[in-house]
Amino acid sequence: MENYILEMRGITKEFSGVKALHDVDFRVKRGSIHGIVGENGAGKSTLMNILSGVYPYGSYSGDIVYEGETCRFARINDSEKKGIVIIHQELALVPQFSIAENIFLGNEVKRIKGFINWDLTYYKAQEYLDRVGLRESSKTLVRDISVGKMQLVEIAKAISKDVKLLILDEPTAALNDEDSKHLLNLLLKFKEEGMTCILISHKLGEVQSVADAITVIRDGGVIDNLTAGVDEISEDRIVKAMVGREMTDRYPTRVPSIGETKFEIRDWNVWHPLYDRKVIDNVSLNVKEGEVVGISGLMGAGRSELAMSVFGRLYGRNISGKLFIDGDEEVFFKTVNDAVAHKVAYVTEDRKSSGLILADSLRWNISLANLDAVSKSGFINLDKETLETDEYRRRYGVKSDGVEQKVDSLSGGNQQKVLLSKWMFTEPDVLILDEPTRGIDVGAKYEIYQFINGLVAQGKSVIMISSEMQELLGMCDRIYVLNEGRIIAEMPKEEASQEKIMTYILRDANTEIHAS
Amino acid sequence: METITKKQNRLKAFSLRDNTMMLALIGGLIIFQIIVQAVRGTNFITPVNITNLINQKAYIIILAVGMLNCILTGGNIDLSVGSNVAMVTATAGVLIITNHMNVYLAMPICIALGTLAGAIQAYFIAYVGVPPFITTLAGMLIYRGVTYAILTGGNTISPFPIEMKQFFTGFLLQDLEPQTRILVCVVIGVVISAAFIIFSVLSWIRKNKKDYPVQPLAALLIKDLIMAAAVVVVFYFFGAHSGVPIVLISTAIVVVVYHIFTSVSVPGRHLYAIGGNRKATEFSGINTKRSMFFAYTNMGFLCGIAALVGAARFDAAMPSMGTSWEMDAIGSCFIGGASAYGGSGTVRGAVIGALFMGVLDMGLTMLTLGEDIKRMIKGIVILAAVVLDVLMQKNSASGQGLFARLFPKKAAI
């Protein structure tokens, strides 16, 4: 018994009625590296957030036994005191602070109560930097170092807190091969020193190479537990465990009637707005009339970045490539207006921050992207606006008291329908839907699927970006697989399967590691 | 079926939230009438006070209208307003008084100068990305400095010739016999009211025919009649004093134009959208930089107009001109219900806010309260207005009562 540093028993967690985790048992051996793999949204991060106290005791059911003691963490501080530290995928560093300041943020080295001892801060920080093998002065500002080095600063910060159990969520997602290798070697070194480590990663090759045990999570439950040296750890077995679900009739049927090529992206390249990194690498894709095309890929693959850079250069710099509409007509989208004028619409994945104006009414939101439709020489006909937006509200089944209701009082599903209404109000021929069903319930999802089928039945073209592979398989006529900014596969619906897509992605990640 | 649609298209007859400030203004007038009557034994609501209210607050109303456009874009303010006004006034003084320039040439030059001063700041705010607060803080210092330079070390120049003052000071119908003047003023008030009522009823009939959403006709008529009565009373007061203040004309034009701009024009709607969610507005294909540039350039344009009004009223160009006018304009907008986070607020509210501050000023002065108490009370009123706005916003988002927001329970752990 005592060789387990951590046991989580019967963990169940619900988000407003939806089960994110169901009766999960999870055990980690002391001094081991334990890998967790699973699809986006499988529940990996939720489990780790429960462990670290992000979701406090009482918001879930089940027991956490750590170092033989039942723990009830109310906040992150509680778990950190016990030596459990989580490093999230989105790094939590203050760019304007020096490395040393970041390492001791919230845990400052004090001379007497309330006063910071700067000499000791920098001295101690330098020691931690040596331990993680980062050759930088501790006085360097974090904004001046690369993402790979930032990751090491996060780890230095963790060990400064006397960490016993280190949790890394997708630590290598933004790293190049060399930095990834260094990081994995560092984990092996820590293991020899007796530290326990939980590694969440999509890169199966990485997990296979360093982990002593692997847990596969799917749909909020543990599907498989593999131990190195005992079980045969093969890619096939893991992939099957990750995606092995039966397709059900969660998707409305449709008889595809596909026409000529409507919209085409050729040789598209985009650079990161701040860093010297190519986010989209030579992508070409097309969508035909009456066709739903899916873009599949992991988080950080560049799906939204691709869509936003195409849609009026909302993202990135040094954008190059060509866009064509109706076959040969080359078009240039320098602004969002150009794209809208060519009847292209982009429905953002984040309806709260970049889609809707929550404090405004349905009427104002729906008409915003196409006020010209209800105005004459710059003056809005408010009555016409009311009637026409109400027409869209009814057509897309938004449940509200009318168009004067404020959007922030609607449910997620209804907000999503307002967002769709807003873009339908621009009368598009090509719609790019980015995560159109994120965070909405099953019923509303079905309505969105029906909406998409209705669009293509009218001969419109849909490009659908989704993290849910099932959804893409259920809805799309053709699927592109995007990984690290490149299209690595294209397959018609008939040939597509979750196993196949996952295999392409994992193989792509593997070849990168082996190539170095 | 027909009746059902009609019913759904009915608008609420009266919304307390939309009319809070109007009620506060009327309430303020009545309260001061009672207190002043009790303490001083004189009336507060008198022809001379109502006329003075317009004459004293005209330039603040004009500035508040411009400030509203800035505040809509996200609670952004313009601190340089007072200095810009001073600079334009000084220029007017040098051109018209010292150099005897033709006023019909000098006035457009002055307005153009104000607009240019606004545009320079607008460029830094919209296209360079300097925060408005800092840009206009710099502008406040720079333009005040320029004012001193124009007035060669801070001299006061006066007086302005009558050709210029005739547009912004004095009274229409001043030469008539008092009885005739009252009669003519009341007739003017009645004509304006009648035109307003006819316009609003015709528009109601047109909308109703097309089955557009309308409020009940009776409610509309009652509101129109109250409005009309208020207008007639105000014009009666004008007549009983000296006639219609001439400055009312330019102020009314500014108010009407910007009311239309913010409520029904496409660029006006864009200002609201930017304040509501700038990113979503950009994603909707709207040139947010151009909108920001417009808002601050326009503020400069209205500074130019307010400067001419102020120069005529004070009949001098002096270096301290316009000191803290920006604060009065900002206060008017917030008291008038503009959100401190941007995205909501109306020209109507800003005007009412300016008048409310005027009533407050005048009432406290009549009670012979000192500058100390007056300022404290004005400060408290502004804070209260914004607190109310913050609570109302949270209120609508959380569905909690106002009381619960004011006195939150300790958060449950």
Coordinates of C-alpha atoms in Angstrom, one line a residue, chain B residues 2-407:
Chain B
E2 CA -53.5 39.1 -35.9
T3 CA -54.1 40.1 -32.3
I4 CA -51.4 37.8 -31.1
T5 CA -48.8 39.4 -33.3
K6 CA -50.0 42.8 -32.3
K7 CA -49.7 42.0 -28.7
Q8 CA -46.2 40.7 -29.1
N9 CA -45.2 43.9 -30.8
R10 CA -46.4 46.1 -28.0
L11 CA -43.6 47.9 -26.2
K12 CA -43.7 48.7 -22.6
A13 CA -45.4 52.0 -21.9
F14 CA -43.0 53.3 -19.4
S15 CA -39.6 52.1 -18.2
L16 CA -38.4 53.4 -14.9
R17 CA -34.8 52.7 -15.7
D18 CA -34.9 54.9 -18.9
N19 CA -36.5 57.8 -17.1
T20 CA -34.6 57.7 -13.8
M21 CA -32.6 60.8 -14.5
M22 CA -35.5 62.8 -15.9
L23 CA -37.4 62.1 -12.7
A24 CA -34.3 63.0 -10.7
L25 CA -34.0 66.3 -12.5
I26 CA -37.7 67.2 -11.9
G27 CA -37.4 65.9 -8.3
G28 CA -34.3 68.1 -7.8
L29 CA -36.1 71.2 -9.0
I30 CA -39.1 70.5 -6.7
I31 CA -36.9 69.7 -3.7
F32 CA -34.9 72.9 -4.1
Q33 CA -38.1 74.9 -4.6
I34 CA -39.3 73.6 -1.2
I35 CA -36.1 74.1 0.7
V36 CA -35.2 77.5 -0.8
Q37 CA -38.8 78.6 -0.1
A38 CA -38.5 77.4 3.5
V39 CA -35.0 78.7 4.2
R40 CA -34.8 81.9 2.1
G41 CA -38.5 82.7 1.6
T42 CA -38.1 83.0 -2.1
N43 CA -39.0 80.9 -5.1
F44 CA -36.4 78.6 -6.8
I45 CA -38.3 77.9 -10.0
T46 CA -38.3 81.4 -11.4
P47 CA -38.0 82.9 -14.9
V48 CA -34.5 84.3 -14.2
N49 CA -33.2 81.0 -12.8
I50 CA -34.5 78.8 -15.6
T51 CA -33.0 81.3 -18.2
N52 CA -29.7 81.4 -16.3
L53 CA -29.6 77.6 -16.2
I54 CA -29.6 77.5 -20.0
N55 CA -27.1 80.4 -20.4
Q56 CA -24.7 79.0 -17.8
K57 CA -24.8 75.4 -18.9
A58 CA -24.9 75.7 -22.7
Y59 CA -21.2 75.0 -23.2
I60 CA -21.2 72.2 -20.7
I61 CA -24.1 70.5 -22.6
I62 CA -22.2 70.9 -25.9
L63 CA -19.0 69.4 -24.3
A64 CA -21.0 66.6 -22.5
V65 CA -22.5 65.5 -25.9
G66 CA -18.9 65.2 -27.3
M67 CA -17.7 63.5 -24.2
L68 CA -20.5 60.9 -24.4
N69 CA -19.2 59.8 -27.8
C70 CA -15.8 59.1 -26.2
I71 CA -17.2 57.4 -23.1
L72 CA -19.3 55.1 -25.3
T73 CA -16.2 53.6 -26.8
G74 CA -15.3 52.0 -23.5
G75 CA -15.5 54.5 -20.6
N76 CA -12.7 56.5 -22.3
I77 CA -12.6 60.2 -21.3
D78 CA -11.0 63.3 -22.7
L79 CA -9.1 65.4 -20.1
S80 CA -7.9 68.0 -22.6
V81 CA -11.3 69.5 -23.2
G82 CA -10.8 72.5 -20.9
S83 CA -7.4 73.3 -22.3
N84 CA -8.5 72.9 -25.8
V85 CA -11.4 75.3 -25.2
A86 CA -8.9 77.8 -23.6
M87 CA -6.6 77.5 -26.6
V88 CA -9.4 78.2 -29.1
T89 CA -10.7 81.1 -27.0
A90 CA -7.3 82.6 -26.8
T91 CA -6.9 82.2 -30.6
A92 CA -10.3 83.9 -31.1
G93 CA -9.2 86.7 -28.9
V94 CA -6.0 87.3 -30.7
L95 CA -7.6 87.1 -34.2
I96 CA -10.8 89.0 -33.5
I97 CA -9.9 91.5 -30.8
T98 CA -6.2 92.2 -31.3
N99 CA -6.0 91.7 -35.1
H100 CA -9.6 92.8 -36.0
M101 CA -10.1 89.8 -38.2
N102 CA -13.5 89.4 -39.8
V103 CA -15.5 87.3 -37.4
Y104 CA -17.1 85.2 -40.2
L105 CA -13.6 84.2 -41.2
A106 CA -12.2 83.9 -37.6
M107 CA -15.0 81.7 -36.2
P108 CA -14.5 78.8 -38.7
I109 CA -10.7 79.1 -38.2
C110 CA -11.3 78.7 -34.4
I111 CA -13.5 75.6 -34.9
A112 CA -11.0 74.1 -37.3
L113 CA -8.2 74.6 -34.7
G114 CA -10.2 72.8 -32.0
T115 CA -10.9 70.0 -34.4
L116 CA -7.2 69.7 -35.3
A117 CA -6.2 69.6 -31.7
G118 CA -8.7 66.8 -31.2
A119 CA -7.5 65.0 -34.3
I120 CA -3.9 65.0 -33.2
Q121 CA -4.8 63.3 -29.9
A122 CA -7.2 61.0 -31.8
Y123 CA -4.4 59.9 -34.1
F124 CA -2.3 58.8 -31.1
I125 CA -5.2 57.1 -29.4
A126 CA -6.6 55.3 -32.4
Y127 CA -3.5 54.5 -34.6
V128 CA -0.6 54.5 -32.2
G129 CA -2.4 52.9 -29.3
V130 CA -1.6 55.3 -26.5
P131 CA -4.3 55.0 -23.8
P132 CA -6.8 57.9 -24.0
F133 CA -6.3 58.9 -20.4
I134 CA -2.6 59.5 -21.0
T135 CA -2.9 61.1 -24.4
T136 CA -5.4 63.6 -23.2
L137 CA -3.6 64.2 -20.0
A138 CA -0.6 65.3 -22.1
G139 CA -3.0 67.3 -24.3
M140 CA -4.4 69.0 -21.3
L141 CA -0.9 70.3 -20.4
I142 CA 0.2 71.1 -23.9
Y143 CA -2.9 73.0 -25.0
R144 CA -2.9 75.0 -21.7
G145 CA 0.7 75.9 -22.4
V146 CA -0.2 77.0 -25.9
T147 CA -2.9 79.1 -24.4
Y148 CA -0.4 81.0 -22.3
A149 CA 1.9 81.4 -25.3
I150 CA -0.9 82.8 -27.4
L151 CA -1.9 85.2 -24.7
T152 CA 1.8 86.2 -24.4
G153 CA 2.4 85.3 -20.8
G154 CA -1.2 85.1 -19.7
N155 CA -2.8 88.4 -20.4
T156 CA -6.6 88.7 -20.7
I157 CA -8.0 90.1 -23.9
S158 CA -11.4 91.7 -24.1
P159 CA -14.1 92.6 -25.1
F160 CA -15.3 90.7 -28.1
P161 CA -17.2 92.7 -30.8
I162 CA -21.0 92.4 -31.0
E163 CA -20.9 90.7 -34.4
M164 CA -19.5 87.7 -32.7
K165 CA -21.5 87.8 -29.5
Q166 CA -24.8 88.1 -31.3
F167 CA -24.6 84.4 -32.2
F168 CA -24.2 83.1 -28.6
T169 CA -25.4 85.7 -26.1
G170 CA -28.4 87.9 -25.6
F171 CA -32.1 87.1 -26.1
L172 CA -34.5 86.9 -29.0
L173 CA -37.6 89.2 -28.6
Q174 CA -35.9 91.2 -25.9
D175 CA -37.2 94.5 -27.3
L176 CA -40.9 93.5 -27.1
E177 CA -43.3 94.7 -24.4
P178 CA -43.3 92.2 -21.5
Q179 CA -46.9 91.1 -22.1
T180 CA -46.4 90.6 -25.9
R181 CA -43.1 88.8 -25.3
I182 CA -44.7 86.3 -23.0
L183 CA -47.4 85.7 -25.5
V184 CA -45.0 85.3 -28.4
C185 CA -42.7 83.0 -26.4
V186 CA -45.7 80.8 -25.3
V187 CA -46.8 80.6 -29.0
I188 CA -43.3 79.5 -30.0
G189 CA -43.4 76.9 -27.3
V190 CA -46.8 75.7 -28.4
V191 CA -45.7 75.5 -32.0
I192 CA -42.6 73.5 -31.1
S193 CA -44.7 71.1 -28.9
A194 CA -47.4 70.7 -31.6
A195 CA -44.8 69.9 -34.2
F196 CA -43.3 67.4 -31.9
I197 CA -46.6 65.7 -31.1
I198 CA -47.7 65.6 -34.7
F199 CA -44.4 64.1 -35.8
S200 CA -44.6 61.4 -33.0
V201 CA -48.2 60.5 -33.7
L202 CA -47.7 60.3 -37.5
S203 CA -44.7 58.0 -36.9
W204 CA -46.8 55.9 -34.5
I205 CA -49.6 55.5 -37.1
R206 CA -47.0 54.6 -39.8
K207 CA -45.4 52.0 -37.6
N208 CA -48.7 50.6 -36.5
K209 CA -49.8 50.2 -40.1
K210 CA -46.7 48.2 -40.9
D211 CA -47.2 46.2 -37.7
Y212 CA -43.9 47.4 -36.3
P213 CA -43.6 47.3 -32.5
V214 CA -45.3 50.3 -30.9
Q215 CA -46.2 51.4 -27.4
P216 CA -49.9 52.0 -26.5
L217 CA -51.1 55.2 -28.2
A218 CA -52.5 56.6 -24.9
A219 CA -49.1 56.2 -23.2
L220 CA -47.4 57.9 -26.0
L221 CA -49.9 60.8 -25.9
I222 CA -49.6 61.2 -22.2
K223 CA -45.8 61.3 -22.4
D224 CA -45.9 63.8 -25.3
L225 CA -48.3 66.0 -23.5
I226 CA -46.2 66.1 -20.4
M227 CA -43.2 66.9 -22.5
A228 CA -45.2 69.6 -24.4
A229 CA -46.3 71.1 -21.1
A230 CA -42.7 71.3 -19.9
V231 CA -41.6 73.0 -23.1
V232 CA -44.4 75.6 -22.9
V233 CA -43.7 76.3 -19.3
V234 CA -40.0 76.8 -20.0
F235 CA -40.8 79.1 -22.9
Y236 CA -43.2 81.0 -20.7
F237 CA -40.3 81.6 -18.3
F238 CA -38.1 82.8 -21.1
G239 CA -40.8 85.3 -22.0
A240 CA -41.3 86.4 -18.4
H241 CA -37.5 87.1 -18.1
S242 CA -36.0 88.6 -21.3
G243 CA -36.9 86.4 -24.2
V244 CA -35.5 83.2 -25.7
P245 CA -31.7 82.8 -24.9
I246 CA -29.9 82.9 -28.3
V247 CA -27.4 80.3 -27.2
L248 CA -30.3 77.8 -27.0
I249 CA -30.3 77.7 -30.8
S250 CA -26.7 76.5 -31.3
T251 CA -27.0 74.1 -28.3
A252 CA -30.3 72.6 -29.6
I253 CA -28.8 72.0 -33.0
V254 CA -25.8 70.2 -31.5
V255 CA -28.1 68.1 -29.2
V256 CA -30.5 67.1 -32.0
V257 CA -27.7 66.3 -34.5
Y258 CA -25.9 64.1 -32.0
H259 CA -29.0 62.5 -30.7
I260 CA -29.8 61.3 -34.2
F261 CA -26.1 60.3 -34.8
T262 CA -25.9 58.1 -31.7
S263 CA -29.4 56.6 -31.9
V264 CA -29.9 55.8 -35.6
S265 CA -26.7 56.2 -37.5
V266 CA -24.4 53.3 -38.4
P267 CA -21.1 55.0 -37.2
G268 CA -23.0 55.9 -34.0
R269 CA -24.0 52.3 -33.4
H270 CA -20.3 51.3 -34.0
L271 CA -19.3 53.4 -31.0
Y272 CA -21.6 51.5 -28.7
A273 CA -20.4 48.2 -30.1
I274 CA -16.8 49.0 -29.4
G275 CA -17.6 49.9 -25.9
G276 CA -19.6 46.7 -25.5
N277 CA -16.9 44.3 -26.8
R278 CA -14.1 45.6 -28.9
K279 CA -12.9 42.3 -30.1
A280 CA -16.3 41.1 -31.2
T281 CA -16.7 44.4 -33.0
E282 CA -13.5 43.9 -34.9
F283 CA -14.5 40.4 -35.7
S284 CA -17.7 41.8 -37.2
G285 CA -15.7 43.7 -39.8
I286 CA -15.9 47.1 -38.2
N287 CA -13.0 49.5 -38.4
T288 CA -12.7 50.2 -34.7
K289 CA -9.6 52.4 -35.1
R290 CA -11.5 54.7 -37.4
S291 CA -14.4 54.9 -34.9
M292 CA -11.9 55.8 -32.1
F293 CA -10.3 58.5 -34.3
F294 CA -13.8 59.9 -35.1
A295 CA -14.8 60.1 -31.4
Y296 CA -11.8 62.1 -30.3
T297 CA -11.6 64.3 -33.4
N298 CA -15.3 65.1 -32.9
M299 CA -14.6 66.0 -29.3
G300 CA -12.1 68.6 -30.6
F301 CA -14.7 70.0 -33.0
L302 CA -17.3 70.4 -30.2
C303 CA -14.5 72.0 -28.0
G304 CA -14.2 74.6 -30.8
I305 CA -17.9 75.4 -30.7
A306 CA -18.0 75.4 -26.9
A307 CA -15.0 77.8 -26.9
L308 CA -16.9 80.3 -29.0
V309 CA -20.0 80.0 -26.8
G310 CA -17.8 80.5 -23.7
A311 CA -15.8 83.4 -25.2
A312 CA -19.0 85.2 -26.0
R313 CA -20.5 84.5 -22.5
F314 CA -17.4 85.6 -20.6
D315 CA -16.7 88.3 -23.2
A316 CA -12.9 87.8 -22.8
A317 CA -10.1 85.4 -23.7
M318 CA -8.2 84.5 -20.5
P319 CA -5.6 81.9 -19.7
S320 CA -7.8 80.2 -17.0
M321 CA -10.7 79.7 -19.4
G322 CA -12.3 76.3 -19.3
T323 CA -10.6 75.1 -16.2
S324 CA -12.2 71.8 -15.0
W325 CA -14.9 72.0 -17.7
E326 CA -13.9 68.5 -18.8
M327 CA -14.8 67.3 -15.3
D328 CA -18.3 68.9 -15.6
A329 CA -18.7 67.3 -19.0
I330 CA -17.6 63.8 -17.7
G331 CA -19.8 64.2 -14.6
S332 CA -22.8 65.1 -16.8
C333 CA -22.4 61.9 -18.9
F334 CA -22.1 59.6 -15.8
I335 CA -25.0 61.3 -13.9
G336 CA -27.0 60.9 -17.1
G337 CA -26.6 57.2 -17.0
A338 CA -23.6 56.5 -19.3
S339 CA -21.8 53.4 -18.3
A340 CA -18.3 53.9 -16.9
Y341 CA -17.3 50.7 -18.9
G342 CA -18.7 52.1 -22.2
G343 CA -21.3 50.7 -24.5
S344 CA -24.3 52.4 -23.1
G345 CA -25.5 56.0 -22.5
T346 CA -27.6 58.5 -24.4
V347 CA -27.3 62.2 -25.5
R348 CA -30.6 62.8 -23.8
G349 CA -29.1 61.5 -20.5
A350 CA -25.9 63.6 -20.9
V351 CA -28.1 66.8 -21.4
I352 CA -30.2 65.9 -18.4
G353 CA -27.0 65.2 -16.4
A354 CA -25.6 68.6 -17.3
L355 CA -28.9 70.3 -16.4
F356 CA -29.0 68.3 -13.1
M357 CA -25.6 69.5 -12.2
G358 CA -26.7 73.1 -13.0
V359 CA -29.7 72.8 -10.8
L360 CA -27.6 71.4 -8.0
D361 CA -25.1 74.3 -8.4
M362 CA -27.7 76.9 -8.5
G363 CA -29.8 75.5 -5.6
L364 CA -26.8 75.1 -3.3
T365 CA -25.7 78.7 -4.2
M366 CA -29.1 80.1 -3.4
L367 CA -28.9 78.3 0.0
T368 CA -25.7 80.4 0.4
L369 CA -23.7 77.2 1.0
G370 CA -20.0 77.7 0.7
E371 CA -17.8 76.3 -2.0
D372 CA -16.7 73.6 0.5
I373 CA -20.1 72.0 1.0
K374 CA -21.1 72.5 -2.7
R375 CA -18.1 70.5 -3.9
M376 CA -18.6 67.8 -1.4
I377 CA -22.2 67.4 -2.4
K378 CA -21.5 67.4 -6.1
G379 CA -18.8 64.7 -5.6
I380 CA -21.2 62.5 -3.6
V381 CA -23.9 62.9 -6.3
I382 CA -21.5 61.8 -9.1
L383 CA -20.3 58.8 -7.0
A384 CA -23.9 57.8 -6.3
A385 CA -24.8 58.0 -10.0
V386 CA -22.0 55.6 -11.0
V387 CA -22.6 53.3 -8.0
L388 CA -26.2 53.0 -9.2
D389 CA -25.0 52.2 -12.7
V390 CA -22.6 49.5 -11.5
L391 CA -25.3 47.9 -9.3
M392 CA -27.9 48.0 -12.1
Q393 CA -25.5 46.3 -14.4
K394 CA -24.7 43.5 -12.0
N395 CA -28.3 43.4 -11.1
S396 CA -29.4 42.6 -14.6
A397 CA -26.7 40.1 -15.0
S398 CA -27.2 38.2 -11.8
G399 CA -30.9 38.7 -11.3
Q400 CA -30.3 39.7 -7.7
G401 CA -32.1 42.6 -6.1
L402 CA -30.5 45.9 -5.7
F403 CA -30.5 45.6 -1.9
A404 CA -28.6 42.3 -2.1
R405 CA -26.0 43.9 -4.3
L406 CA -25.5 46.8 -1.9
F407 CA -25.1 44.6 1.1

